């Protein structure tokens, strides 16, 4: 869609054989190649520091040739060219082998002492020294004849591309030139509308591609990169603005408050006073529900900030107005718990049709995939007939088989597993002219403003900032895993809590010891290299740890339960119930307990292999303890050498309870730093340059521009290139990431 030249297969441009290795990097068309941006720029004057090469690493280094000598090998026969390159301090050796010395003369004559070049290959250690065998290389300034041109070439930043062994960076560079040189702005359709581009003062698409791929100066590539970064932000924000506009255009039934209804009765029997935040957000939501555009709201608030009550009040307003509400949880355990909580909070108000019900009452039912057929049938009937005012379930609830008499509100709890796609599916239920339900999405993961703007740009955001008074803070400490005295003390603390009638969570990253994939539900940091390389012990697993704890003298006689995502819903429920009741006061689990689970007696949490979890996730986890009046304690058992990233992250977590600060630090520290996945999938549709924390100002500007554009032209009819870019961005890979984010 972006112009024929843009879509041209690389095979036709470079030749089928030459195009082969490009396909290996997922680059199939001219456009793919041009969007394959340099990872960094080498400057001919600045040599790569050779002190930190590690074995097995595929590297591209800028270095100076010190010497190169060919000799024949008496022992094995054949010849070897040994060259040594340097960064000025350290040396790296290059080895080329051949049957005859003559075959190596060509390299020998090119690799003259003092010549600068880029060398690429896989690092090996040979007799204690770093070596590249048969490296590919490119010498600086040797391909140009005239001296002036050579001088210019010798000072130009050299793009270094994400490359592969089969495709060194300079071959990518040459191919880019071949493709880019004949291209003009007319050959491509720039997704950035001209008016926006001019207002913000950015170069055109082809010009920016030239600037990043063939810069003469650092300013060049910075200018090109900034424009491409803005483009990413803009496309994303336009996608969000369009969703928002489309959602707002769907018809909805207004559900104003009803005097003397269930909501009023509920407020009257609330055992506590709503916090100021709950009142403000509640008023905002009440207003949204009464309007005739669908509510699209994200409610964020720390664990324990009282979101459930806010959601329940919204649901009651809708029930009072004759509609139904659905509450979706990410897991069946949580759905079951929500059912219990809602019924408790509502008391007789939830007992419609039962003895002892209030005069005005409704029914709250549970609908899950694993419930018994009879119960499920009854719940389906209650939903379809309208007898159930509130239906609680997992996301499966919105599957096609569930009918509602009049679904007026969908509340999604813990949205971070509820991506853009699910939101769209929800909005597009029914036909074009059908009414849609209001939507309230809740999250306990604090989302920095720019992330909210990026990932949830289609939602209005409300935040509960205070936690109801009277809750004790959680103290967090890091325990070095290799310190026997400290770990012994950890289990002794668990024992003390149990003896005092309290409970302990023990969280592991995996379910079983032979489980290579990691836990079903653990959101482990991806791409985080192991600090200790291959010698690292395997991750702790639920079943193995449970067995081990059972043999510890410190926990003698203490009953230990287990919980993980591979158990049946009934078994999970039993495990939670046994823990809540204190029959198994120690619960070893994966992160299934991460969200929502509420056991007020739980006072201590031990996280094993804590360095493997994200900061926000750990913060979320520790919110599970200290829910009652006893202060909470969180012990992070970790292998995190002093000074490592992991140690920094864990120290940050121990040092603050501010979830927003943690979420921001988490984002900054993550190597693939961006919420949207970007480079890790390497697919055509992912974001490459944008980083949501760093680029906050740029994203905000792009959002304003995008919203203004969509306000003027909701269907983006005048901007087919932008539409195409939006569609491309929404391809499955980006989608998947959002769903996981
Ligand atoms: P969240 O879902 O935000 O983690 P919950 O809604 O589960 O928080 O609330 C946590 C606990 O605090 C619940 O036991 C709830 O009944 C209680 N709670 C909610 N609002 C208030 C309030 N205003 N005052 C006192 N307790 C409250
Ligand atoms: Mg909750």
mmCIF file of C-alpha atoms in Angstrom, residues 180-521:
data_model
loop_
_atom_site.group_PDB
_atom_site.id
_atom_site.type_symbol
_atom_site.label_atom_id
_atom_site.label_comp_id
_atom_site.label_asym_id
_atom_site.label_seq_id
_atom_site.Cartn_x
_atom_site.Cartn_y
_atom_site.Cartn_z
ATOM 1 C CA UNK A 180 17.464 3.836 -1.321
ATOM 2 C CA UNK A 181 19.484 5.706 -3.934
ATOM 3 C CA UNK A 182 16.874 5.797 -6.714
ATOM 4 C CA UNK A 183 13.996 6.442 -4.319
ATOM 5 C CA UNK A 184 12.168 9.799 -4.217
ATOM 6 C CA UNK A 185 9.459 11.092 -1.898
ATOM 7 C CA UNK A 186 6.966 10.448 -4.718
ATOM 8 C CA UNK A 187 7.745 6.731 -4.628
ATOM 9 C CA UNK A 188 6.483 6.319 -1.084
ATOM 10 C CA UNK A 189 3.352 7.238 0.782
ATOM 11 C CA UNK A 190 4.400 8.917 3.970
ATOM 12 C CA UNK A 191 2.153 7.903 6.869
ATOM 13 C CA UNK A 192 2.792 11.298 8.446
ATOM 14 C CA UNK A 193 0.338 13.776 6.933
ATOM 15 C CA UNK A 194 2.188 16.698 5.327
ATOM 16 C CA UNK A 195 0.410 19.300 7.446
ATOM 17 C CA UNK A 196 1.472 17.543 10.646
ATOM 18 C CA UNK A 197 5.008 17.071 9.378
ATOM 19 C CA UNK A 198 5.335 20.699 8.458
ATOM 20 C CA UNK A 199 3.848 21.975 11.673
ATOM 21 C CA UNK A 200 6.214 19.878 13.759
ATOM 22 C CA UNK A 201 9.113 20.662 11.411
ATOM 23 C CA UNK A 202 10.123 17.169 10.331
ATOM 24 C CA UNK A 203 11.726 15.900 7.110
ATOM 25 C CA UNK A 204 9.886 13.650 4.649
ATOM 26 C CA UNK A 205 10.070 9.859 4.831
ATOM 27 C CA UNK A 206 12.690 9.279 2.140
ATOM 28 C CA UNK A 207 14.821 12.117 3.403
ATOM 29 C CA UNK A 208 14.732 10.728 6.953
ATOM 30 C CA UNK A 209 15.625 7.280 5.682
ATOM 31 C CA UNK A 210 18.651 8.789 3.933
ATOM 32 C CA UNK A 211 19.571 10.577 7.120
ATOM 33 C CA UNK A 212 19.546 7.427 9.242
ATOM 34 C CA UNK A 213 21.027 5.051 6.666
ATOM 35 C CA UNK A 214 23.584 7.318 5.012
ATOM 36 C CA UNK A 215 24.401 10.118 7.416
ATOM 37 C CA UNK A 216 27.306 12.484 6.962
ATOM 38 C CA UNK A 217 27.208 13.720 10.514
ATOM 39 C CA UNK A 218 25.761 12.803 13.875
ATOM 40 C CA UNK A 219 23.178 15.597 13.470
ATOM 41 C CA UNK A 220 22.011 13.877 10.298
ATOM 42 C CA UNK A 221 21.078 10.601 11.845
ATOM 43 C CA UNK A 222 19.658 12.261 14.921
ATOM 44 C CA UNK A 223 17.362 14.387 12.767
ATOM 45 C CA UNK A 224 16.275 11.376 10.726
ATOM 46 C CA UNK A 225 15.790 9.235 13.790
ATOM 47 C CA UNK A 226 13.713 11.883 15.545
ATOM 48 C CA UNK A 227 11.381 12.092 12.606
ATOM 49 C CA UNK A 228 10.981 8.285 12.414
ATOM 50 C CA UNK A 229 10.419 8.168 16.139
ATOM 51 C CA UNK A 230 7.741 10.820 15.865
ATOM 52 C CA UNK A 231 6.158 8.840 13.065
ATOM 53 C CA UNK A 232 5.898 5.768 15.285
ATOM 54 C CA UNK A 233 4.352 7.772 18.084
ATOM 55 C CA UNK A 234 1.955 9.418 15.682
ATOM 56 C CA UNK A 235 0.775 6.219 14.005
ATOM 57 C CA UNK A 236 0.192 4.656 17.387
ATOM 58 C CA UNK A 237 -1.659 7.667 18.714
ATOM 59 C CA UNK A 238 -3.738 7.909 15.562
ATOM 60 C CA UNK A 239 -4.677 4.242 16.017
ATOM 61 C CA UNK A 240 -5.750 4.981 19.577
ATOM 62 C CA UNK A 241 -7.579 8.159 18.614
ATOM 63 C CA UNK A 242 -9.458 6.288 15.925
ATOM 64 C CA UNK A 243 -10.457 3.512 18.301
ATOM 65 C CA UNK A 244 -11.584 6.082 20.784
ATOM 66 C CA UNK A 245 -13.641 7.908 18.167
ATOM 67 C CA UNK A 246 -15.130 4.687 16.823
ATOM 68 C CA UNK A 247 -16.011 3.487 20.307
ATOM 69 C CA UNK A 248 -17.573 6.833 21.157
ATOM 70 C CA UNK A 249 -19.714 6.679 18.030
ATOM 71 C CA UNK A 250 -21.377 3.378 18.990
ATOM 72 C CA UNK A 251 -24.856 3.734 20.471
ATOM 73 C CA UNK A 252 -25.261 2.976 24.157
ATOM 74 C CA UNK A 253 -28.097 2.956 26.647
ATOM 75 C CA UNK A 254 -27.764 5.766 29.178
ATOM 76 C CA UNK A 255 -27.978 4.441 32.753
ATOM 77 C CA UNK A 256 -28.603 7.385 35.051
ATOM 78 C CA UNK A 257 -28.819 6.889 38.820
ATOM 79 C CA UNK A 258 -32.166 5.837 40.256
ATOM 80 C CA UNK A 259 -33.226 7.329 43.587
ATOM 81 C CA UNK A 260 -34.149 4.714 46.181
ATOM 82 C CA UNK A 261 -32.530 1.872 44.249
ATOM 83 C CA UNK A 262 -29.986 -0.828 45.047
ATOM 84 C CA UNK A 263 -27.115 1.622 44.966
ATOM 85 C CA UNK A 264 -28.705 3.788 47.619
ATOM 86 C CA UNK A 265 -29.450 0.709 49.739
ATOM 87 C CA UNK A 266 -25.881 -0.493 49.316
ATOM 88 C CA UNK A 267 -24.401 2.867 50.318
ATOM 89 C CA UNK A 268 -26.590 2.840 53.395
ATOM 90 C CA UNK A 269 -25.232 -0.512 54.551
ATOM 91 C CA UNK A 270 -21.539 0.102 53.755
ATOM 92 C CA UNK A 271 -19.561 -0.489 56.958
ATOM 93 C CA UNK A 272 -17.045 2.231 56.103
ATOM 94 C CA UNK A 273 -16.892 5.702 54.639
ATOM 95 C CA UNK A 274 -15.727 5.986 51.031
ATOM 96 C CA UNK A 275 -12.379 7.689 50.651
ATOM 97 C CA UNK A 276 -12.359 11.061 48.908
ATOM 98 C CA UNK A 277 -10.841 9.376 45.856
ATOM 99 C CA UNK A 278 -13.545 6.706 45.746
ATOM 100 C CA UNK A 279 -16.185 9.437 45.909
ATOM 101 C CA UNK A 280 -14.620 11.520 43.135
ATOM 102 C CA UNK A 281 -14.073 8.606 40.800
ATOM 103 C CA UNK A 282 -17.524 7.280 41.687
ATOM 104 C CA UNK A 283 -19.128 10.581 40.699
ATOM 105 C CA UNK A 284 -17.185 10.619 37.443
ATOM 106 C CA UNK A 285 -18.293 7.095 36.585
ATOM 107 C CA UNK A 286 -21.898 7.834 37.541
ATOM 108 C CA UNK A 287 -21.807 10.700 35.079
ATOM 109 C CA UNK A 288 -20.226 8.543 32.349
ATOM 110 C CA UNK A 289 -22.925 5.908 32.761
ATOM 111 C CA UNK A 290 -25.665 8.493 32.497
ATOM 112 C CA UNK A 291 -24.313 9.839 29.208
ATOM 113 C CA UNK A 292 -25.292 8.507 25.802
ATOM 114 C CA UNK A 293 -21.744 7.781 24.655
ATOM 115 C CA UNK A 294 -20.192 4.598 25.978
ATOM 116 C CA UNK A 295 -17.943 4.951 28.984
ATOM 117 C CA UNK A 296 -14.340 3.949 28.137
ATOM 118 C CA UNK A 297 -12.556 4.284 31.416
ATOM 119 C CA UNK A 298 -9.429 2.881 33.021
ATOM 120 C CA UNK A 299 -9.433 2.931 36.812
ATOM 121 C CA UNK A 300 -6.034 2.479 38.327
ATOM 122 C CA UNK A 301 -5.222 2.201 41.980
ATOM 123 C CA UNK A 302 -2.791 0.318 44.131
ATOM 124 C CA UNK A 303 -3.746 -3.036 45.513
ATOM 125 C CA UNK A 304 -6.125 -2.363 48.393
ATOM 126 C CA UNK A 305 -7.130 1.101 47.250
ATOM 127 C CA UNK A 306 -10.741 -0.035 47.094
ATOM 128 C CA UNK A 307 -11.435 -0.423 43.390
ATOM 129 C CA UNK A 308 -13.891 -3.263 43.911
ATOM 130 C CA UNK A 309 -16.312 -1.080 45.835
ATOM 131 C CA UNK A 310 -16.128 1.580 43.149
ATOM 132 C CA UNK A 311 -16.860 -1.038 40.485
ATOM 133 C CA UNK A 312 -19.704 -2.546 42.461
ATOM 134 C CA UNK A 313 -21.341 0.848 42.883
ATOM 135 C CA UNK A 314 -21.165 1.345 39.113
ATOM 136 C CA UNK A 315 -22.691 -2.082 38.541
ATOM 137 C CA UNK A 316 -25.536 -1.312 40.918
ATOM 138 C CA UNK A 317 -26.294 1.938 39.116
ATOM 139 C CA UNK A 318 -26.665 -0.047 35.891
ATOM 140 C CA UNK A 319 -28.805 -2.725 37.545
ATOM 141 C CA UNK A 320 -31.005 -0.008 39.008
ATOM 142 C CA UNK A 321 -31.460 1.376 35.495
ATOM 143 C CA UNK A 322 -32.681 -2.026 34.308
ATOM 144 C CA UNK A 323 -29.431 -3.360 32.845
ATOM 145 C CA UNK A 324 -26.942 -6.071 33.740
ATOM 146 C CA UNK A 325 -23.262 -5.907 34.571
ATOM 147 C CA UNK A 326 -20.491 -8.407 33.906
ATOM 148 C CA UNK A 327 -17.342 -8.555 36.008
ATOM 149 C CA UNK A 328 -14.388 -10.255 34.329
ATOM 150 C CA UNK A 329 -11.336 -11.567 36.154
ATOM 151 C CA UNK A 330 -8.178 -12.960 34.582
ATOM 152 C CA UNK A 331 -8.425 -16.343 36.303
ATOM 153 C CA UNK A 332 -11.107 -18.594 37.703
ATOM 154 C CA UNK A 333 -9.624 -18.352 41.196
ATOM 155 C CA UNK A 334 -10.101 -14.603 41.077
ATOM 156 C CA UNK A 335 -13.554 -14.829 39.562
ATOM 157 C CA UNK A 336 -14.599 -17.135 42.384
ATOM 158 C CA UNK A 337 -13.151 -14.768 44.912
ATOM 159 C CA UNK A 338 -14.929 -11.806 43.341
ATOM 160 C CA UNK A 339 -18.209 -13.669 43.561
ATOM 161 C CA UNK A 340 -17.638 -14.219 47.266
ATOM 162 C CA UNK A 341 -16.609 -10.604 47.854
ATOM 163 C CA UNK A 342 -19.581 -9.160 45.983
ATOM 164 C CA UNK A 343 -22.050 -11.404 47.767
ATOM 165 C CA UNK A 344 -20.530 -10.472 51.108
ATOM 166 C CA UNK A 345 -20.604 -6.766 50.377
ATOM 167 C CA UNK A 346 -24.187 -6.943 49.105
ATOM 168 C CA UNK A 347 -25.586 -9.254 51.789
ATOM 169 C CA UNK A 348 -29.374 -9.450 51.429
ATOM 170 C CA UNK A 349 -29.194 -7.175 48.377
ATOM 171 C CA UNK A 350 -27.753 -10.112 46.433
ATOM 172 C CA UNK A 351 -30.327 -12.660 47.509
ATOM 173 C CA UNK A 352 -33.095 -12.035 45.032
ATOM 174 C CA UNK A 353 -35.501 -14.942 45.017
ATOM 175 C CA UNK A 354 -34.181 -16.259 48.328
ATOM 176 C CA UNK A 355 -35.533 -16.160 51.817
ATOM 177 C CA UNK A 356 -34.215 -13.139 53.686
ATOM 178 C CA UNK A 357 -33.620 -11.070 50.572
ATOM 179 C CA UNK A 358 -34.011 -7.321 50.726
ATOM 180 C CA UNK A 359 -37.152 -5.788 49.191
ATOM 181 C CA UNK A 360 -35.121 -4.738 46.207
ATOM 182 C CA UNK A 361 -32.485 -7.308 45.459
ATOM 183 C CA UNK A 362 -30.608 -8.794 42.546
ATOM 184 C CA UNK A 363 -28.793 -12.008 41.805
ATOM 185 C CA UNK A 364 -25.017 -12.362 41.493
ATOM 186 C CA UNK A 365 -23.945 -15.466 39.584
ATOM 187 C CA UNK A 366 -20.687 -17.115 38.596
ATOM 188 C CA UNK A 367 -20.020 -18.423 35.103
ATOM 189 C CA UNK A 368 -16.805 -20.327 34.473
ATOM 190 C CA UNK A 369 -15.653 -22.944 32.018
ATOM 191 C CA UNK A 370 -14.941 -25.544 34.648
ATOM 192 C CA UNK A 371 -18.109 -25.358 36.673
ATOM 193 C CA UNK A 372 -20.481 -28.315 36.770
ATOM 194 C CA UNK A 373 -22.933 -28.539 33.877
ATOM 195 C CA UNK A 374 -26.022 -27.987 35.985
ATOM 196 C CA UNK A 375 -24.640 -24.911 37.723
ATOM 197 C CA UNK A 376 -23.468 -23.542 34.438
ATOM 198 C CA UNK A 377 -26.825 -24.060 32.796
ATOM 199 C CA UNK A 378 -28.532 -22.236 35.602
ATOM 200 C CA UNK A 379 -26.082 -19.335 35.434
ATOM 201 C CA UNK A 380 -26.501 -19.109 31.637
ATOM 202 C CA UNK A 381 -30.246 -18.990 32.124
ATOM 203 C CA UNK A 382 -29.989 -16.260 34.754
ATOM 204 C CA UNK A 383 -27.807 -14.207 32.442
ATOM 205 C CA UNK A 384 -30.101 -14.660 29.450
ATOM 206 C CA UNK A 385 -33.326 -14.018 31.338
ATOM 207 C CA UNK A 386 -31.981 -10.989 33.127
ATOM 208 C CA UNK A 387 -32.567 -12.566 36.549
ATOM 209 C CA UNK A 388 -28.868 -12.088 37.298
ATOM 210 C CA UNK A 389 -28.045 -8.417 37.652
ATOM 211 C CA UNK A 390 -24.370 -9.204 38.003
ATOM 212 C CA UNK A 391 -22.510 -12.022 36.247
ATOM 213 C CA UNK A 392 -18.970 -12.803 37.367
ATOM 214 C CA UNK A 393 -16.552 -14.820 35.265
ATOM 215 C CA UNK A 394 -13.353 -14.926 33.288
ATOM 216 C CA UNK A 395 -12.856 -13.395 29.873
ATOM 217 C CA UNK A 396 -14.523 -16.467 28.402
ATOM 218 C CA UNK A 397 -17.719 -14.864 29.627
ATOM 219 C CA UNK A 398 -17.766 -12.684 26.561
ATOM 220 C CA UNK A 399 -17.646 -15.742 24.319
ATOM 221 C CA UNK A 400 -20.459 -16.149 21.872
ATOM 222 C CA UNK A 401 -22.472 -18.662 23.823
ATOM 223 C CA UNK A 402 -23.293 -16.398 26.706
ATOM 224 C CA UNK A 403 -26.454 -14.360 26.204
ATOM 225 C CA UNK A 404 -27.415 -11.381 28.302
ATOM 226 C CA UNK A 405 -30.882 -9.901 28.505
ATOM 227 C CA UNK A 406 -29.449 -6.385 28.581
ATOM 228 C CA UNK A 407 -25.730 -6.060 29.192
ATOM 229 C CA UNK A 408 -25.120 -2.466 30.217
ATOM 230 C CA UNK A 409 -21.661 -2.519 31.788
ATOM 231 C CA UNK A 410 -18.553 -4.636 31.541
ATOM 232 C CA UNK A 411 -16.005 -4.318 34.315
ATOM 233 C CA UNK A 412 -12.613 -5.861 33.634
ATOM 234 C CA UNK A 413 -10.463 -6.418 36.690
ATOM 235 C CA UNK A 414 -6.682 -6.425 36.394
ATOM 236 C CA UNK A 415 -6.582 -5.339 32.796
ATOM 237 C CA UNK A 416 -2.909 -5.850 32.171
ATOM 238 C CA UNK A 417 -3.843 -9.153 30.633
ATOM 239 C CA UNK A 418 -6.629 -7.508 28.746
ATOM 240 C CA UNK A 419 -5.170 -6.099 25.564
ATOM 241 C CA UNK A 420 -6.340 -3.828 22.836
ATOM 242 C CA UNK A 421 -7.720 -6.771 20.917
ATOM 243 C CA UNK A 422 -9.981 -7.871 23.748
ATOM 244 C CA UNK A 423 -11.211 -4.342 24.163
ATOM 245 C CA UNK A 424 -12.030 -4.228 20.474
ATOM 246 C CA UNK A 425 -13.748 -7.604 20.585
ATOM 247 C CA UNK A 426 -15.854 -6.319 23.402
ATOM 248 C CA UNK A 427 -16.779 -3.152 21.581
ATOM 249 C CA UNK A 428 -17.646 -4.931 18.411
ATOM 250 C CA UNK A 429 -20.082 -7.389 19.957
ATOM 251 C CA UNK A 430 -23.290 -7.319 18.039
ATOM 252 C CA UNK A 431 -23.992 -5.502 14.818
ATOM 253 C CA UNK A 432 -22.961 -2.041 13.759
ATOM 254 C CA UNK A 433 -26.153 -0.364 14.965
ATOM 255 C CA UNK A 434 -26.460 -2.390 18.204
ATOM 256 C CA UNK A 435 -25.801 -0.755 21.502
ATOM 257 C CA UNK A 436 -22.552 -1.552 23.292
ATOM 258 C CA UNK A 437 -22.014 -1.829 27.034
ATOM 259 C CA UNK A 438 -20.137 0.780 29.030
ATOM 260 C CA UNK A 439 -16.604 -0.325 29.837
ATOM 261 C CA UNK A 440 -14.635 0.026 33.043
ATOM 262 C CA UNK A 441 -11.148 -1.453 33.088
ATOM 263 C CA UNK A 442 -9.361 -1.709 36.432
ATOM 264 C CA UNK A 443 -5.702 -2.195 37.151
ATOM 265 C CA UNK A 444 -3.535 -2.374 40.220
ATOM 266 C CA UNK A 445 -0.371 -2.097 38.166
ATOM 267 C CA UNK A 446 0.481 1.536 38.320
ATOM 268 C CA UNK A 447 0.840 2.781 34.802
ATOM 269 C CA UNK A 448 2.992 5.824 34.186
ATOM 270 C CA UNK A 449 1.111 8.492 32.290
ATOM 271 C CA UNK A 450 2.893 8.034 28.991
ATOM 272 C CA UNK A 451 2.381 4.304 29.079
ATOM 273 C CA UNK A 452 -1.281 4.800 29.750
ATOM 274 C CA UNK A 453 -1.330 7.210 26.850
ATOM 275 C CA UNK A 454 0.379 4.699 24.620
ATOM 276 C CA UNK A 455 -1.154 1.387 25.521
ATOM 277 C CA UNK A 456 -4.484 2.667 26.789
ATOM 278 C CA UNK A 457 -4.736 5.772 24.663
ATOM 279 C CA UNK A 458 -8.292 4.831 23.816
ATOM 280 C CA UNK A 459 -9.390 5.057 27.447
ATOM 281 C CA UNK A 460 -9.963 7.920 29.869
ATOM 282 C CA UNK A 461 -7.926 7.400 33.013
ATOM 283 C CA UNK A 462 -8.955 7.770 36.665
ATOM 284 C CA UNK A 463 -6.647 7.083 39.559
ATOM 285 C CA UNK A 464 -7.277 6.190 43.190
ATOM 286 C CA UNK A 465 -4.255 7.612 44.959
ATOM 287 C CA UNK A 466 -5.003 6.878 48.606
ATOM 288 C CA UNK A 467 -5.342 3.568 50.348
ATOM 289 C CA UNK A 468 -8.075 3.310 53.025
ATOM 290 C CA UNK A 469 -6.592 4.223 56.397
ATOM 291 C CA UNK A 470 -5.449 1.638 58.913
ATOM 292 C CA UNK A 471 -3.346 -0.583 56.692
ATOM 293 C CA UNK A 472 0.199 -1.400 57.779
ATOM 294 C CA UNK A 473 2.973 -0.967 55.199
ATOM 295 C CA UNK A 474 4.937 -3.937 53.885
ATOM 296 C CA UNK A 475 8.620 -4.077 54.843
ATOM 297 C CA UNK A 476 10.763 -5.514 52.067
ATOM 298 C CA UNK A 477 14.236 -7.059 52.391
ATOM 299 C CA UNK A 478 16.597 -8.708 49.943
ATOM 300 C CA UNK A 479 18.052 -12.053 51.093
ATOM 301 C CA UNK A 480 21.155 -13.312 49.254
ATOM 302 C CA UNK A 481 20.337 -16.848 48.132
ATOM 303 C CA UNK A 482 23.861 -18.109 48.727
ATOM 304 C CA UNK A 483 23.945 -16.993 52.354
ATOM 305 C CA UNK A 484 22.911 -20.016 54.441
ATOM 306 C CA UNK A 485 22.441 -18.066 57.665
ATOM 307 C CA UNK A 486 20.112 -15.582 55.984
ATOM 308 C CA UNK A 487 17.995 -18.185 54.266
ATOM 309 C CA UNK A 488 17.725 -20.121 57.528
ATOM 310 C CA UNK A 489 16.546 -16.914 59.201
ATOM 311 C CA UNK A 490 13.970 -16.499 56.418
ATOM 312 C CA UNK A 491 12.311 -19.815 57.186
ATOM 313 C CA UNK A 492 12.532 -19.123 60.928
ATOM 314 C CA UNK A 493 10.567 -15.899 60.308
ATOM 315 C CA UNK A 494 7.959 -17.865 58.383
ATOM 316 C CA UNK A 495 7.705 -20.196 61.365
ATOM 317 C CA UNK A 496 7.232 -17.292 63.782
ATOM 318 C CA UNK A 497 4.371 -15.903 61.688
ATOM 319 C CA UNK A 498 2.692 -19.290 61.437
ATOM 320 C CA UNK A 499 3.015 -19.813 65.183
ATOM 321 C CA UNK A 500 1.346 -16.446 65.706
ATOM 322 C CA UNK A 501 -1.633 -17.662 63.651
ATOM 323 C CA UNK A 502 -0.683 -15.936 60.439
ATOM 324 C CA UNK A 503 0.089 -17.216 56.917
ATOM 325 C CA UNK A 504 2.992 -17.213 54.522
ATOM 326 C CA UNK A 505 3.212 -17.213 50.740
ATOM 327 C CA UNK A 506 6.259 -18.738 49.066
ATOM 328 C CA UNK A 507 6.456 -17.712 45.409
ATOM 329 C CA UNK A 508 8.514 -19.607 42.807
ATOM 330 C CA UNK A 509 9.046 -18.877 39.127
ATOM 331 C CA UNK A 510 8.272 -22.410 37.969
ATOM 332 C CA UNK A 511 5.874 -25.262 38.642
ATOM 333 C CA UNK A 512 8.059 -28.353 38.369
ATOM 334 C CA UNK A 513 11.801 -28.843 38.321
ATOM 335 C CA UNK A 514 11.765 -30.324 34.814
ATOM 336 C CA UNK A 515 9.699 -27.481 33.474
ATOM 337 C CA UNK A 516 12.009 -25.796 31.021
ATOM 338 C CA UNK A 517 9.504 -23.237 29.879
ATOM 339 C CA UNK A 518 9.158 -21.288 33.087
ATOM 340 C CA UNK A 519 5.902 -21.008 34.942
ATOM 341 C CA UNK A 520 2.639 -20.979 33.073
ATOM 342 C CA UNK A 521 1.747 -17.670 34.460
#
